[in-house]
Amino acid sequence: MASTENRRERRARPASGAAGNGGAAGNGGAAGSGGEPAAAAVPIVPLSVADLAGAIALSASASWNQNEADWRLMLTLGRAWGIRAPDAQRRERLAASVVALPYGSEFAWVSMVLVLPEFRGRGYASQLLAHALNELAWRGIAAILDATPAGHPIYVPMGFIDSWGFRRYRREATAPAAPARHAPGERIEADARGLDVRPLRDADWPSILGIDRPAFGADREALLRSLAARLPGAAHVAERDGRIVGFVFGRDGREATQIGPLLASDSATTRALLDAALATVDGPVYLDLTDRHVELVPWLQSRGFAYQRPFTRMLRGLKAAPGDPSRIVLVAGPELG
């Protein structure tokens, strides 16, 4: 739960027509490519898992990383809206989308602002983004998004303020990972300081959530459990003196595996967790490193990671970032938080 000074600001339902983005650059956040011309309002419809095929086509059209499991997660746990329109062959298409993924009643993640290339320039992204923000504000729920440099100047006039940043790194495909040589839950790494890294066990969840809630600022158990089920090999915890001091999760993607979130008490714990998770991945990898932990960049480069792009975490309806971001090393991704 956000602290008192971070409490959401109840807003009246604002008028639509906020400036938005006509397409997108990035990988799942609310990235923008510039304002759109004003356009007549078109019907905005709620989306559900019945719209998976159209949603996946939207991600693919922008070369974003979300796959069916990502969209199913967002459509199940969050709220999404879209615009349907006929294409040149008069086939009705899901032309544009936006998602608001709530974390409790305090704030929601806004993402997946997407428009198919042939429908850009009609104001669809602007209308959808305004609709999502209106719905959240009417319910007294703050909005958070992760903006690329192209999208950042669009969101400032809409009431968003900068919070903190992170940077995306990518490692290209490597040789296939060696088969695991340990049983589930078996300790797989230890150092001289008594740090043990091992795969996640069911009994670890209370400790993991006890670390994550105050750091992230809300309960995201449903998200973390979904990630653990999707890529169980990447899910690890770090223990010191029998106490969990860090964890890492991952998920499969359309273009690459995403490693994150990762929370840890220090750099040594982060490196041990990342080594354990990366040992299970044999293809391209994305990770999103918070700017507070740039000391890890040389180590990441030694593991084959190259810098791709920055993101800025932006807030609307909050005076400061929820939780304690200093404990967050890798975010879950710009579409998830």
Coordinates of C-alpha atoms in Angstrom, one line a residue:
M1 CA 0.0 0.0 0.0
A2 CA 1.4 3.4 -0.8
S3 CA 2.4 5.7 2.0
T4 CA 0.3 8.6 3.1
E5 CA 2.1 11.2 1.0
N6 CA 1.7 8.9 -2.0
R7 CA -2.0 8.4 -1.6
R8 CA -3.9 8.6 -4.9
E9 CA -5.6 11.8 -5.8
R10 CA -9.3 11.4 -6.6
R11 CA -10.0 13.2 -9.9
A12 CA -13.2 14.1 -11.7
R13 CA -13.7 12.1 -14.9
P14 CA -11.7 14.3 -17.4
A15 CA -12.6 15.1 -20.9
S16 CA -11.2 12.8 -23.6
G17 CA -8.9 13.9 -26.4
A18 CA -5.5 13.9 -24.6
A19 CA -2.5 13.8 -26.8
G20 CA -1.2 10.3 -27.4
N21 CA 1.0 8.2 -29.6
G22 CA 0.3 7.0 -33.1
G23 CA 2.2 3.8 -33.0
A24 CA 5.0 2.8 -30.8
A25 CA 8.6 2.2 -30.2
G26 CA 9.7 0.2 -27.2
N27 CA 8.8 -3.1 -25.8
G28 CA 5.5 -3.0 -24.1
G29 CA 5.4 0.2 -22.1
A30 CA 3.6 3.4 -23.1
A31 CA 6.1 4.4 -25.7
G32 CA 5.2 7.1 -28.2
S33 CA 6.0 8.3 -31.7
G34 CA 4.6 11.8 -31.5
G35 CA 1.2 13.4 -31.2
E36 CA -1.7 12.4 -33.5
P37 CA -4.0 14.7 -35.5
A38 CA -7.4 15.3 -34.0
A39 CA -9.9 12.8 -35.1
A40 CA -13.6 12.1 -34.7
A41 CA -14.3 9.8 -31.7
V42 CA -14.8 6.2 -32.6
P43 CA -16.4 3.5 -30.5
I44 CA -14.1 2.1 -27.8
V45 CA -14.8 -1.4 -26.7
P46 CA -13.5 -3.5 -23.8
L47 CA -11.2 -6.4 -24.7
S48 CA -11.1 -9.9 -23.3
V49 CA -9.3 -13.2 -23.9
A50 CA -11.6 -13.6 -26.9
D51 CA -9.4 -10.9 -28.5
L52 CA -6.1 -12.7 -28.1
A53 CA -5.5 -13.2 -31.8
G54 CA -5.9 -9.5 -32.5
A55 CA -3.9 -8.4 -29.5
I56 CA -1.0 -10.6 -30.5
A57 CA -1.1 -9.2 -34.0
L58 CA -0.8 -5.7 -32.5
S59 CA 2.3 -6.7 -30.6
A60 CA 3.9 -8.4 -33.6
S61 CA 3.2 -5.4 -35.8
A62 CA 5.4 -3.3 -33.5
S63 CA 8.0 -6.0 -33.0
W64 CA 7.3 -6.1 -29.3
N65 CA 8.1 -9.1 -27.1
Q66 CA 4.7 -9.9 -25.7
N67 CA 3.4 -13.4 -26.5
E68 CA 0.0 -15.1 -25.9
A69 CA 0.8 -15.8 -22.3
D70 CA 1.6 -12.1 -21.7
W71 CA -1.6 -10.9 -23.3
R72 CA -3.7 -13.6 -21.5
L73 CA -2.2 -12.4 -18.2
M74 CA -3.0 -8.8 -18.8
L75 CA -6.5 -9.4 -20.1
T76 CA -7.2 -11.6 -17.1
L77 CA -5.7 -9.5 -14.3
G78 CA -6.3 -6.1 -15.9
R79 CA -8.6 -4.0 -18.0
A80 CA -8.1 -3.4 -21.7
W81 CA -9.8 -1.4 -24.4
G82 CA -9.6 -1.4 -28.1
I83 CA -10.9 0.1 -31.4
R84 CA -12.1 -2.1 -34.2
A85 CA -12.1 -0.9 -37.7
P86 CA -12.3 -2.3 -41.3
D87 CA -9.1 -2.7 -43.2
A88 CA -8.6 -2.1 -47.0
Q89 CA -10.3 -5.5 -47.7
R90 CA -13.2 -4.5 -45.4
R91 CA -12.2 -7.0 -42.8
E92 CA -12.9 -5.9 -39.3
R93 CA -9.6 -5.7 -37.3
L94 CA -8.5 -4.9 -33.8
A95 CA -6.8 -1.7 -34.9
A96 CA -5.6 -0.4 -31.5
S97 CA -5.3 -1.2 -27.9
V98 CA -4.5 0.0 -24.4
V99 CA -4.2 -1.9 -21.1
A100 CA -4.5 -0.8 -17.4
L101 CA -3.1 -3.5 -15.0
P102 CA -4.2 -2.6 -11.5
Y103 CA -2.1 -3.4 -8.4
G104 CA -4.6 -3.2 -5.5
S105 CA -6.7 -0.1 -5.4
E106 CA -3.9 2.5 -5.3
F107 CA -2.4 2.4 -8.8
A108 CA -2.5 0.7 -12.2
W109 CA 0.1 0.1 -14.9
V110 CA -0.8 1.7 -18.3
S111 CA 0.8 0.0 -21.3
M112 CA 0.2 -1.7 -24.6
V113 CA -0.7 1.5 -26.4
L114 CA -0.6 0.0 -29.9
V115 CA -2.0 0.8 -33.3
L116 CA -1.7 -1.3 -36.4
P117 CA 0.5 0.5 -39.1
E118 CA -2.4 0.9 -41.6
F119 CA -4.6 2.6 -39.0
R120 CA -2.0 5.1 -37.6
G121 CA -2.6 8.8 -37.9
R122 CA -6.4 8.6 -37.0
G123 CA -6.1 9.5 -33.4
Y124 CA -6.9 6.0 -32.1
A125 CA -4.0 5.9 -29.6
S126 CA -4.9 9.3 -28.2
Q127 CA -8.6 8.3 -27.7
L128 CA -7.7 5.0 -26.1
L129 CA -5.1 6.5 -23.7
A130 CA -7.5 9.2 -22.7
H131 CA -10.2 6.7 -22.1
A132 CA -8.0 4.5 -19.9
L133 CA -6.8 7.5 -17.8
N134 CA -10.3 8.7 -17.5
E135 CA -11.5 5.3 -16.2
L136 CA -8.7 5.2 -13.6
A137 CA -9.1 8.7 -12.4
W138 CA -12.8 8.3 -12.0
R139 CA -12.1 5.4 -9.7
G140 CA -9.4 7.3 -7.8
I141 CA -6.7 5.0 -9.1
A142 CA -3.3 6.5 -10.0
A143 CA -1.6 5.7 -13.3
I144 CA 2.0 4.6 -13.8
L145 CA 3.7 4.0 -17.1
D146 CA 7.2 3.5 -18.5
A147 CA 7.9 5.9 -21.3
T148 CA 10.6 5.9 -24.0
P149 CA 12.3 9.2 -24.9
A150 CA 9.8 9.6 -27.8
G151 CA 6.8 9.2 -25.6
H152 CA 8.0 11.2 -22.6
P153 CA 7.1 14.7 -23.9
I154 CA 3.6 13.5 -24.7
Y155 CA 2.8 12.4 -21.2
V156 CA 4.0 15.5 -19.3
P157 CA 1.1 17.7 -20.5
M158 CA -1.2 14.8 -19.5
G159 CA -0.2 15.2 -15.9
F160 CA 2.5 12.6 -15.6
I161 CA 5.7 13.4 -13.6
D162 CA 9.1 11.7 -13.7
S163 CA 9.9 9.2 -11.0
W164 CA 13.0 7.1 -11.9
G165 CA 14.5 5.3 -14.8
F166 CA 15.8 2.0 -16.1
R167 CA 17.6 0.8 -19.1
R168 CA 17.0 -2.2 -21.3
Y169 CA 19.9 -4.6 -22.1
R170 CA 19.9 -7.6 -24.5
R171 CA 22.0 -10.6 -24.8
E172 CA 21.9 -12.6 -28.0
A173 CA 21.4 -16.3 -28.3
T174 CA 24.0 -18.5 -26.6
A175 CA 24.8 -22.2 -26.7
P176 CA 21.9 -24.3 -25.3
A177 CA 21.8 -24.3 -21.5
A178 CA 23.1 -27.4 -19.8
P179 CA 20.4 -29.6 -18.2
A180 CA 19.8 -28.9 -14.6
R181 CA 21.8 -31.2 -12.3
H182 CA 19.9 -30.5 -9.2
A183 CA 16.6 -31.5 -7.7
P184 CA 13.9 -28.9 -7.3
G185 CA 14.7 -26.7 -4.3
E186 CA 18.3 -28.1 -4.0
R187 CA 21.0 -25.5 -3.1
I188 CA 23.0 -24.8 -6.2
E189 CA 25.4 -22.1 -5.3
A190 CA 27.1 -20.8 -2.1
D191 CA 29.8 -18.2 -1.4
A192 CA 32.2 -17.6 1.4
R193 CA 29.8 -15.1 3.0
G194 CA 27.1 -17.8 3.4
L195 CA 24.9 -16.8 0.4
D196 CA 23.0 -19.7 -1.0
V197 CA 21.1 -19.5 -4.3
R198 CA 18.6 -22.2 -5.1
P199 CA 15.4 -22.8 -7.1
L200 CA 12.1 -21.5 -5.8
R201 CA 10.1 -23.7 -3.4
D202 CA 6.4 -23.4 -2.6
A203 CA 7.3 -22.7 1.0
D204 CA 9.2 -19.5 -0.1
W205 CA 6.2 -17.5 -1.1
P206 CA 5.5 -15.8 2.2
S207 CA 9.1 -14.6 2.4
I208 CA 9.1 -13.5 -1.3
L209 CA 5.9 -11.5 -0.9
G210 CA 7.2 -10.0 2.3
I211 CA 10.2 -8.6 0.4
D212 CA 8.3 -7.6 -2.7
R213 CA 5.3 -5.8 -1.3
P214 CA 7.2 -3.0 0.5
A215 CA 9.7 -2.6 -2.4
F216 CA 7.1 -2.5 -5.2
G217 CA 4.5 -0.7 -3.2
A218 CA 1.6 -3.2 -3.7
D219 CA 0.7 -6.8 -3.7
R220 CA 1.5 -8.5 -7.0
E221 CA 1.3 -12.1 -5.9
A222 CA -0.8 -13.1 -8.9
L223 CA 1.8 -11.7 -11.3
L224 CA 4.7 -13.4 -9.6
R225 CA 3.0 -16.8 -9.4
S226 CA 2.2 -16.5 -13.1
L227 CA 5.8 -15.9 -13.9
A228 CA 7.0 -18.7 -11.8
A229 CA 4.7 -21.1 -13.6
R230 CA 5.7 -19.9 -17.0
L231 CA 9.4 -20.2 -16.6
P232 CA 10.1 -22.2 -13.5
G233 CA 13.7 -22.8 -14.3
A234 CA 14.5 -19.1 -13.9
A235 CA 12.8 -18.7 -10.6
H236 CA 15.4 -18.6 -7.8
V237 CA 15.8 -17.3 -4.3
A238 CA 19.0 -16.2 -2.4
E239 CA 19.3 -17.2 1.2
R240 CA 21.7 -16.0 3.9
D241 CA 21.6 -17.5 7.4
G242 CA 18.3 -19.2 6.5
R243 CA 16.6 -16.0 5.5
I244 CA 15.6 -15.1 1.9
V245 CA 17.4 -11.9 0.9
G246 CA 16.6 -11.8 -2.8
F247 CA 14.7 -13.4 -5.7
V248 CA 14.5 -13.5 -9.5
F249 CA 11.8 -14.5 -12.0
G250 CA 11.6 -14.7 -15.8
R251 CA 9.2 -15.3 -18.6
D252 CA 9.2 -16.5 -22.2
G253 CA 8.6 -13.9 -24.9
R254 CA 7.9 -13.6 -28.6
E255 CA 11.4 -12.5 -29.4
A256 CA 13.4 -13.1 -26.2
T257 CA 13.2 -14.4 -22.6
Q258 CA 12.7 -11.5 -20.1
I259 CA 14.5 -11.9 -16.8
G260 CA 12.9 -9.9 -14.0
P261 CA 11.8 -8.8 -11.6
L262 CA 14.9 -9.2 -9.5
L263 CA 15.1 -7.9 -5.9
A264 CA 18.2 -8.2 -3.9
S265 CA 20.0 -6.7 -0.9
D266 CA 23.4 -6.1 -2.6
S267 CA 25.3 -6.5 -5.9
A268 CA 26.8 -9.9 -4.9
T269 CA 23.3 -11.3 -4.4
T270 CA 22.2 -9.8 -7.7
R271 CA 25.0 -11.4 -9.6
A272 CA 24.5 -14.8 -8.0
L273 CA 20.7 -14.7 -8.8
L274 CA 21.3 -13.6 -12.4
D275 CA 23.9 -16.3 -13.0
A276 CA 21.5 -18.9 -11.8
A277 CA 18.6 -17.7 -13.9
L278 CA 20.7 -17.1 -17.0
A279 CA 22.1 -20.6 -16.8
T280 CA 18.6 -21.9 -17.7
V281 CA 18.2 -19.8 -20.8
D282 CA 19.6 -20.7 -24.2
G283 CA 18.2 -17.9 -26.4
P284 CA 18.1 -14.1 -26.6
V285 CA 17.5 -12.4 -23.2
Y286 CA 16.1 -9.0 -22.2
L287 CA 16.5 -7.4 -18.8
D288 CA 15.6 -4.0 -17.6
L289 CA 18.2 -2.6 -15.1
T290 CA 17.2 0.3 -12.8
D291 CA 19.4 3.3 -12.9
R292 CA 20.2 3.0 -9.2
H293 CA 22.2 -0.2 -10.0
V294 CA 24.5 1.0 -12.9
E295 CA 27.5 -0.5 -11.0
L296 CA 26.3 -3.8 -12.5
V297 CA 26.8 -2.7 -16.1
P298 CA 30.4 -3.9 -16.6
W299 CA 29.4 -7.2 -15.2
L300 CA 26.4 -7.5 -17.5
Q301 CA 28.7 -6.5 -20.5
S302 CA 31.0 -9.3 -19.5
R303 CA 28.1 -11.7 -19.8
G304 CA 27.3 -10.5 -23.3
F305 CA 24.6 -7.9 -22.7
A306 CA 24.5 -4.7 -24.8
Y307 CA 22.6 -1.6 -24.0
Q308 CA 19.4 -0.9 -26.1
R309 CA 17.2 1.9 -24.8
P310 CA 16.2 3.9 -21.7
F311 CA 12.8 4.2 -20.1
T312 CA 11.4 6.7 -17.6
R313 CA 8.9 5.6 -15.0
M314 CA 6.2 8.3 -14.8
L315 CA 3.4 8.9 -12.3
R316 CA -0.1 10.5 -12.6
G317 CA -2.0 10.9 -9.4
L318 CA 0.9 10.1 -7.1
K319 CA 3.4 12.6 -5.6
A320 CA 6.2 10.0 -5.3
A321 CA 7.0 6.5 -6.4
P322 CA 5.2 3.8 -4.4
G323 CA 7.3 1.4 -2.3
D324 CA 11.0 1.4 -2.0
P325 CA 12.5 1.3 -5.5
S326 CA 16.1 1.1 -4.1
R327 CA 15.5 -2.6 -3.6
I328 CA 14.4 -3.2 -7.2
V329 CA 17.3 -4.2 -9.4
L330 CA 15.4 -5.5 -12.5
V331 CA 11.8 -4.5 -13.3
A332 CA 9.3 -7.1 -14.6
G333 CA 9.1 -5.1 -17.9
P334 CA 7.5 -1.9 -19.0
E335 CA 4.2 -3.6 -19.6
L336 CA 4.1 -5.1 -16.1
G337 CA 6.0 -2.8 -13.7

